[in-house]
Amino acid sequence: MARFLVIVATAVLLSAAGATGQQKGCGNATFPAGRSFERCNTLPVLGASLHWTYHAANGTAELAFRATSGSARWVAWGINPSGAGMAGSNVFVASQGGSGAVSVLTTILRSTAPALDNTTLQFDVPVPPTAEYAAGAYTIYATVALPGNSTQQNTVWQAGPLSGGDILPHPTSGPNLQSLMQLDFLSG
């Protein structure tokens, strides 16, 4: 019996250590009342993090993408269901208009020089996305049906300048070219 208790205690400690390590850097994030997420990753570039809860029963992920940014800039996060990289990505773009109101544009990046038309994405978005700008960061909230009902997804994120409320191209060097990764929404 004592050996069994030691094994159980060790498993609990290892599990807690894994959860703490996974949330290092993003686990202290707070969200408006009623919003919380089971997992998070501090993304490697552009001062961004992704927080999510995966719902296996219906193959959706409820998420918050947060990126530090000046208010005269835009940020974006998305999934590329057809491969790695920007072209083909289905993205949520948050920005502030001239009045200071934050909006979310949903678009498909059909090339590396895309037209940013507000369009329906190639996967279901069962709840309309929202965004906010507070404390020097944009946060995009969205619920997505993971393409192919797969927890493994190619994700992209980005940031760039605004001019008069218009979205301008992001830089094409350094961290802006490193902002992609495959993410497992089940394990992180």
Tab-separated table of C-alpha atoms in Angstrom:
chain	number	residue	atom	x	y	z
A	1	MET	CA	0.000	0.000	0.000
A	2	ALA	CA	2.825	2.428	0.858
A	3	ARG	CA	4.462	1.728	-2.522
A	4	PHE	CA	1.155	2.479	-4.270
A	5	LEU	CA	0.849	5.822	-2.428
A	6	VAL	CA	4.419	6.771	-3.403
A	7	ILE	CA	3.661	5.997	-7.056
A	8	VAL	CA	0.444	8.045	-6.969
A	9	ALA	CA	2.186	10.963	-5.216
A	10	THR	CA	5.029	10.889	-7.772
A	11	ALA	CA	2.551	10.896	-10.660
A	12	VAL	CA	0.689	13.872	-9.191
A	13	LEU	CA	3.930	15.827	-8.694
A	14	LEU	CA	5.151	15.070	-12.225
A	15	SER	CA	1.800	16.091	-13.640
A	16	ALA	CA	1.856	19.368	-11.722
A	17	ALA	CA	5.438	20.063	-12.801
A	18	GLY	CA	4.480	19.494	-16.439
A	19	ALA	CA	1.506	21.826	-16.187
A	20	THR	CA	3.636	24.523	-14.555
A	21	GLY	CA	6.350	24.210	-17.191
A	22	GLN	CA	3.822	24.399	-19.992
A	23	GLN	CA	2.323	27.611	-18.662
A	24	LYS	CA	5.650	29.298	-17.898
A	25	GLY	CA	5.437	32.867	-19.099
A	26	CYS	CA	1.723	32.889	-19.947
A	27	GLY	CA	0.063	31.196	-16.986
A	28	ASN	CA	-0.385	34.444	-15.067
A	29	ALA	CA	-2.522	36.037	-17.778
A	30	THR	CA	-5.912	37.297	-16.698
A	31	PHE	CA	-9.032	37.715	-18.794
A	32	PRO	CA	-12.393	39.445	-18.350
A	33	ALA	CA	-14.944	37.809	-16.061
A	34	GLY	CA	-16.202	34.491	-17.321
A	35	ARG	CA	-13.169	33.739	-19.509
A	36	SER	CA	-10.565	31.175	-18.560
A	37	PHE	CA	-8.468	28.693	-20.500
A	38	GLU	CA	-6.952	25.321	-19.654
A	39	ARG	CA	-3.712	25.643	-21.608
A	40	CYS	CA	-1.348	28.304	-22.874
A	41	ASN	CA	1.853	28.667	-24.854
A	42	THR	CA	4.153	31.640	-24.914
A	43	LEU	CA	4.857	31.943	-28.621
A	44	PRO	CA	8.528	32.289	-29.579
A	45	VAL	CA	8.335	35.681	-31.341
A	46	LEU	CA	6.375	38.937	-31.535
A	47	GLY	CA	5.504	39.104	-27.818
A	48	ALA	CA	2.530	36.797	-28.228
A	49	SER	CA	0.821	33.984	-26.367
A	50	LEU	CA	-2.017	31.607	-27.136
A	51	HIS	CA	-4.480	30.432	-24.480
A	52	TRP	CA	-7.065	27.745	-25.225
A	53	THR	CA	-9.446	25.091	-24.050
A	54	TYR	CA	-9.921	22.105	-26.349
A	55	HIS	CA	-13.384	20.511	-26.389
A	56	ALA	CA	-12.928	16.927	-27.608
A	57	ALA	CA	-16.684	16.273	-27.709
A	58	ASN	CA	-17.171	18.623	-30.662
A	59	GLY	CA	-13.589	19.166	-31.929
A	60	THR	CA	-13.496	22.871	-31.116
A	61	ALA	CA	-10.974	25.087	-29.403
A	62	GLU	CA	-12.017	28.175	-27.490
A	63	LEU	CA	-9.024	30.502	-27.578
A	64	ALA	CA	-7.480	33.842	-26.781
A	65	PHE	CA	-4.510	35.123	-28.768
A	66	ARG	CA	-2.716	37.946	-26.970
A	67	ALA	CA	0.105	40.091	-28.350
A	68	THR	CA	1.771	43.170	-26.942
A	69	SER	CA	1.435	46.030	-29.369
A	70	GLY	CA	1.012	49.741	-29.715
A	71	SER	CA	-2.540	50.842	-30.512
A	72	ALA	CA	-1.452	52.081	-33.976
A	73	ARG	CA	-0.655	48.502	-35.004
A	74	TRP	CA	-2.552	45.326	-35.857
A	75	VAL	CA	-2.094	41.702	-34.747
A	76	ALA	CA	-3.321	38.452	-36.254
A	77	TRP	CA	-3.543	34.742	-35.486
A	78	GLY	CA	-4.743	31.882	-37.618
A	79	ILE	CA	-4.657	28.293	-38.805
A	80	ASN	CA	-3.358	27.106	-42.157
A	81	PRO	CA	-5.426	24.006	-43.006
A	82	SER	CA	-3.490	23.373	-46.231
A	83	GLY	CA	0.140	23.533	-45.084
A	84	ALA	CA	2.754	25.540	-43.233
A	85	GLY	CA	3.310	29.245	-43.787
A	86	MET	CA	1.244	32.323	-44.428
A	87	ALA	CA	-0.279	31.560	-47.839
A	88	GLY	CA	-3.453	29.544	-47.284
A	89	SER	CA	-3.891	30.649	-43.673
A	90	ASN	CA	-7.321	31.509	-42.309
A	91	VAL	CA	-6.764	34.381	-39.908
A	92	PHE	CA	-8.343	36.705	-37.372
A	93	VAL	CA	-6.912	40.254	-37.582
A	94	ALA	CA	-7.486	42.731	-34.733
A	95	SER	CA	-6.983	46.454	-35.119
A	96	GLN	CA	-8.290	49.791	-33.911
A	97	GLY	CA	-10.158	52.121	-36.209
A	98	GLY	CA	-9.882	55.898	-36.143
A	99	SER	CA	-12.492	56.073	-33.354
A	100	GLY	CA	-10.496	53.696	-31.157
A	101	ALA	CA	-12.988	50.842	-31.514
A	102	VAL	CA	-11.330	47.430	-31.847
A	103	SER	CA	-12.586	45.139	-34.587
A	104	VAL	CA	-11.791	41.672	-35.904
A	105	LEU	CA	-11.444	40.920	-39.603
A	106	THR	CA	-11.621	37.262	-40.709
A	107	THR	CA	-9.831	36.563	-43.961
A	108	ILE	CA	-8.055	33.895	-45.959
A	109	LEU	CA	-4.508	34.762	-46.993
A	110	ARG	CA	-4.539	33.350	-50.518
A	111	SER	CA	-1.007	34.569	-51.297
A	112	THR	CA	1.937	36.302	-49.659
A	113	ALA	CA	0.487	39.634	-50.874
A	114	PRO	CA	-3.140	39.108	-49.842
A	115	ALA	CA	-6.217	41.239	-50.261
A	116	LEU	CA	-7.700	41.612	-46.795
A	117	ASP	CA	-11.348	40.997	-47.563
A	118	ASN	CA	-13.656	40.102	-44.677
A	119	THR	CA	-14.673	36.558	-45.587
A	120	THR	CA	-15.940	33.287	-44.164
A	121	LEU	CA	-13.097	31.031	-43.100
A	122	GLN	CA	-12.582	27.485	-44.380
A	123	PHE	CA	-13.459	26.052	-40.964
A	124	ASP	CA	-16.422	26.716	-38.724
A	125	VAL	CA	-16.304	29.632	-36.293
A	126	PRO	CA	-19.408	28.887	-34.191
A	127	VAL	CA	-19.175	32.061	-32.066
A	128	PRO	CA	-18.414	35.452	-33.637
A	129	PRO	CA	-14.833	36.488	-32.790
A	130	THR	CA	-14.194	39.550	-30.626
A	131	ALA	CA	-11.115	41.523	-29.639
A	132	GLU	CA	-9.989	44.093	-27.127
A	133	TYR	CA	-7.032	46.392	-26.631
A	134	ALA	CA	-5.943	46.912	-23.017
A	135	ALA	CA	-2.695	47.429	-21.113
A	136	GLY	CA	-0.629	47.606	-24.311
A	137	ALA	CA	-1.881	44.358	-25.822
A	138	TYR	CA	-4.500	43.136	-28.251
A	139	THR	CA	-6.451	40.002	-27.355
A	140	ILE	CA	-8.480	38.136	-29.978
A	141	TYR	CA	-11.163	35.747	-28.677
A	142	ALA	CA	-12.451	33.037	-30.993
A	143	THR	CA	-13.918	29.558	-31.006
A	144	VAL	CA	-12.850	27.415	-33.948
A	145	ALA	CA	-13.765	23.974	-35.202
A	146	LEU	CA	-10.343	22.463	-35.747
A	147	PRO	CA	-9.937	21.604	-39.466
A	148	GLY	CA	-10.195	17.892	-40.186
A	149	ASN	CA	-11.199	17.402	-36.536
A	150	SER	CA	-7.447	17.144	-35.883
A	151	THR	CA	-5.738	18.521	-32.798
A	152	GLN	CA	-2.504	19.000	-34.819
A	153	GLN	CA	-2.703	22.344	-36.649
A	154	ASN	CA	-0.319	24.654	-38.489
A	155	THR	CA	-0.675	28.026	-36.786
A	156	VAL	CA	0.538	31.490	-37.768
A	157	TRP	CA	0.556	34.856	-36.039
A	158	GLN	CA	1.675	38.281	-37.127
A	159	ALA	CA	1.885	41.989	-36.296
A	160	GLY	CA	2.236	45.105	-38.366
A	161	PRO	CA	1.500	48.813	-38.683
A	162	LEU	CA	-1.715	50.756	-39.215
A	163	SER	CA	-2.086	54.030	-41.069
A	164	GLY	CA	-5.289	55.973	-40.512
A	165	GLY	CA	-6.956	52.745	-39.389
A	166	ASP	CA	-5.829	50.879	-42.533
A	167	ILE	CA	-3.858	47.635	-42.203
A	168	LEU	CA	-0.421	47.934	-43.809
A	169	PRO	CA	1.938	45.051	-44.687
A	170	HIS	CA	4.043	43.604	-41.891
A	171	PRO	CA	7.859	43.600	-42.062
A	172	THR	CA	9.267	40.768	-44.167
A	173	SER	CA	12.313	39.971	-42.059
A	174	GLY	CA	13.332	38.770	-38.617
A	175	PRO	CA	10.620	37.693	-36.181
A	176	ASN	CA	7.840	38.379	-38.694
A	177	LEU	CA	9.132	35.470	-40.799
A	178	GLN	CA	9.461	33.179	-37.782
A	179	SER	CA	5.869	33.422	-36.570
A	180	LEU	CA	4.573	29.958	-37.399
A	181	MET	CA	4.445	26.642	-35.614
A	182	GLN	CA	2.608	23.355	-35.515
A	183	LEU	CA	0.498	23.176	-32.377
A	184	ASP	CA	-1.214	20.200	-30.785
A	185	PHE	CA	-4.376	21.566	-29.167
A	186	LEU	CA	-4.650	18.395	-27.079
A	187	SER	CA	-1.202	18.371	-25.466
A	188	GLY	CA	0.133	21.876	-26.117
